Amino acid sequence: MLRLGASPAPGMSFDALKSCIAEVARAFEIVQSPFPGWRFRAPDTVAAGALHGALVTGDFVPATPALLDALAHLEVTLLCNGAAMDHGHSRNVLGGGPLAALADLVAQRGEDRLPAGWIVSTGTLTRALPVAPGQTWTTTIEGADLPPLTLSFT
């Protein structure tokens, strides 16, 4: 998750985009689908609320130059009850990580600029996996120092 400290403009370089980011945090997005086997058309996702169920963010930390540089090279392991369930990399987000997602969002919005203070979800580095009561999910991240985040389902 990225919290903007300034409003990014279309066409900004990654270095310029970095200067617009004030804070960074880990997050879990809970997705849901009423469609069997996750088979659907794009209009179906709109009708289903974009498949978004919930978003849980961890503590935000200042976006230092080293942390922002690390976003393009993160490796994450998704764990359920301590067992590794999936492994992901920053390149799983539009081939370039969270900054690529921010650049794409800014370009799509054009002159309708994102305001300072907004929080931007940049996409997942791992697959979306089913959750069940009694499970506790967390991640390990290689390449960046971010506060831990644990999500338990009761």
Short mmCIF file of C-alpha atoms in Angstrom, two decimals:
data_model
loop_
_atom_site.label_atom_id
_atom_site.label_comp_id
_atom_site.label_asym_id
_atom_site.label_seq_id
_atom_site.Cartn_x
_atom_site.Cartn_y
_atom_site.Cartn_z
CA MET A 1 0.00 0.00 0.00
CA LEU A 2 1.21 3.48 -0.83
CA ARG A 3 0.08 6.68 0.89
CA LEU A 4 0.57 9.70 -1.34
CA GLY A 5 2.24 12.80 0.06
CA ALA A 6 1.83 14.74 -3.19
CA SER A 7 -0.37 14.48 -6.26
CA PRO A 8 1.37 12.55 -9.08
CA ALA A 9 1.00 13.78 -12.65
CA PRO A 10 0.67 11.71 -15.83
CA GLY A 11 3.99 11.02 -17.54
CA MET A 12 6.11 11.26 -14.40
CA SER A 13 9.24 9.10 -14.32
CA PHE A 14 9.51 6.47 -11.59
CA ASP A 15 11.92 8.77 -9.72
CA ALA A 16 9.37 11.60 -9.84
CA LEU A 17 6.60 9.22 -8.74
CA LYS A 18 8.72 8.15 -5.77
CA SER A 19 8.80 11.76 -4.60
CA CYS A 20 4.97 11.66 -4.36
CA ILE A 21 4.90 8.68 -1.97
CA ALA A 22 4.92 9.53 1.73
CA GLU A 23 4.43 6.11 3.33
CA VAL A 24 4.33 2.37 2.57
CA ALA A 25 2.58 -0.54 4.32
CA ARG A 26 1.92 -4.26 3.97
CA ALA A 27 -1.65 -5.26 3.24
CA PHE A 28 -3.97 -8.18 2.67
CA GLU A 29 -6.79 -7.89 0.17
CA ILE A 30 -9.60 -10.36 0.63
CA VAL A 31 -11.21 -11.14 -2.71
CA GLN A 32 -14.43 -13.01 -3.30
CA SER A 33 -16.21 -14.40 -6.29
CA PRO A 34 -19.78 -15.55 -6.75
CA PHE A 35 -18.68 -17.15 -10.03
CA PRO A 36 -17.79 -20.87 -9.94
CA GLY A 37 -14.14 -21.47 -10.75
CA TRP A 38 -13.51 -17.74 -10.93
CA ARG A 39 -14.75 -17.76 -14.55
CA PHE A 40 -16.31 -14.46 -15.51
CA ARG A 41 -16.27 -11.61 -18.01
CA ALA A 42 -15.06 -8.09 -17.19
CA PRO A 43 -18.63 -6.68 -16.85
CA ASP A 44 -19.37 -9.45 -14.36
CA THR A 45 -16.65 -8.16 -12.02
CA VAL A 46 -18.26 -4.72 -12.02
CA ALA A 47 -21.64 -6.23 -11.20
CA ALA A 48 -20.01 -8.21 -8.36
CA GLY A 49 -18.34 -5.15 -6.81
CA ALA A 50 -14.99 -5.81 -8.51
CA LEU A 51 -14.56 -9.00 -6.46
CA HIS A 52 -13.26 -6.92 -3.55
CA GLY A 53 -14.26 -8.22 -0.12
CA ALA A 54 -12.02 -6.35 2.33
CA LEU A 55 -8.66 -4.67 2.67
CA VAL A 56 -6.51 -4.91 5.80
CA THR A 57 -3.47 -2.66 6.05
CA GLY A 58 -0.57 -2.83 8.42
CA ASP A 59 1.31 0.07 9.96
CA PHE A 60 2.54 2.65 7.50
CA VAL A 61 6.24 3.58 7.60
CA PRO A 62 8.03 6.53 5.99
CA ALA A 63 8.85 5.99 2.32
CA THR A 64 12.63 6.26 2.41
CA PRO A 65 14.58 6.22 -0.86
CA ALA A 66 15.95 2.76 0.00
CA LEU A 67 12.46 1.37 0.68
CA LEU A 68 11.04 2.83 -2.53
CA ASP A 69 13.93 1.39 -4.55
CA ALA A 70 13.33 -2.01 -2.91
CA LEU A 71 9.69 -2.13 -4.07
CA ALA A 72 10.78 -3.28 -7.53
CA HIS A 73 12.66 -6.28 -6.13
CA LEU A 74 10.56 -7.62 -3.26
CA GLU A 75 10.08 -11.34 -2.73
CA VAL A 76 7.22 -12.42 -0.53
CA THR A 77 6.20 -15.74 0.97
CA LEU A 78 2.54 -16.09 1.93
CA LEU A 79 2.08 -18.32 4.99
CA CYS A 80 -1.02 -19.98 6.43
CA ASN A 81 -0.65 -21.27 9.99
CA GLY A 82 3.11 -21.09 9.48
CA ALA A 83 3.17 -23.16 6.27
CA ALA A 84 4.32 -21.57 3.02
CA MET A 85 1.38 -21.43 0.61
CA ASP A 86 2.76 -19.27 -2.21
CA HIS A 87 5.79 -17.24 -3.21
CA GLY A 88 5.69 -14.04 -5.22
CA HIS A 89 7.86 -11.26 -6.60
CA SER A 90 7.33 -7.58 -7.33
CA ARG A 91 7.42 -8.26 -11.06
CA ASN A 92 4.06 -10.04 -10.64
CA VAL A 93 2.54 -6.54 -10.49
CA LEU A 94 2.55 -5.27 -14.09
CA GLY A 95 6.09 -6.55 -14.57
CA GLY A 96 7.62 -3.81 -12.43
CA GLY A 97 6.09 -3.82 -8.97
CA PRO A 98 4.09 -1.29 -6.99
CA LEU A 99 5.56 1.75 -8.77
CA ALA A 100 4.49 0.30 -12.12
CA ALA A 101 0.95 -0.06 -10.75
CA LEU A 102 0.98 3.55 -9.51
CA ALA A 103 2.30 4.79 -12.86
CA ASP A 104 -0.42 2.87 -14.70
CA LEU A 105 -3.17 4.24 -12.42
CA VAL A 106 -1.90 7.80 -12.83
CA ALA A 107 -1.78 7.40 -16.62
CA GLN A 108 -5.31 5.96 -16.76
CA ARG A 109 -6.71 8.83 -14.70
CA GLY A 110 -5.04 11.46 -16.88
CA GLU A 111 -5.80 14.95 -15.64
CA ASP A 112 -8.11 13.57 -12.94
CA ARG A 113 -5.17 13.49 -10.55
CA LEU A 114 -4.91 11.44 -7.38
CA PRO A 115 -4.82 13.83 -4.41
CA ALA A 116 -2.20 13.87 -1.69
CA GLY A 117 -3.26 11.72 1.25
CA TRP A 118 -4.88 9.01 -0.85
CA ILE A 119 -3.96 5.40 -0.19
CA VAL A 120 -3.30 3.29 -3.28
CA SER A 121 -3.50 -0.50 -3.35
CA THR A 122 -0.94 -1.63 -5.91
CA GLY A 123 -1.88 -5.26 -6.46
CA THR A 124 -0.86 -8.63 -5.15
CA LEU A 125 2.50 -10.33 -5.44
CA THR A 126 0.99 -13.79 -4.77
CA ARG A 127 -2.03 -15.75 -5.91
CA ALA A 128 -5.36 -15.29 -4.16
CA LEU A 129 -5.97 -18.39 -2.05
CA PRO A 130 -9.08 -19.57 -0.18
CA VAL A 131 -9.32 -18.75 3.52
CA ALA A 132 -11.21 -20.57 6.27
CA PRO A 133 -12.07 -20.08 9.95
CA GLY A 134 -9.21 -20.98 12.28
CA GLN A 135 -6.50 -19.88 9.84
CA THR A 136 -3.82 -17.27 10.51
CA TRP A 137 -2.12 -15.68 7.52
CA THR A 138 1.07 -13.66 7.39
CA THR A 139 3.92 -12.90 5.00
CA THR A 140 7.67 -12.78 5.04
CA ILE A 141 9.24 -10.17 2.81
CA GLU A 142 12.77 -10.26 1.47
CA GLY A 143 14.19 -7.00 0.22
CA ALA A 144 12.38 -4.47 2.41
CA ASP A 145 11.88 -3.78 6.08
CA LEU A 146 8.14 -3.37 6.65
CA PRO A 147 6.25 -3.96 9.89
CA PRO A 148 4.68 -7.42 10.08
CA LEU A 149 0.99 -7.97 9.45
CA THR A 150 -1.00 -10.99 10.62
CA LEU A 151 -4.59 -11.77 9.70
CA SER A 152 -6.60 -14.35 11.67
CA PHE A 153 -9.99 -15.74 10.70
CA THR A 154 -12.25 -16.77 13.58
#
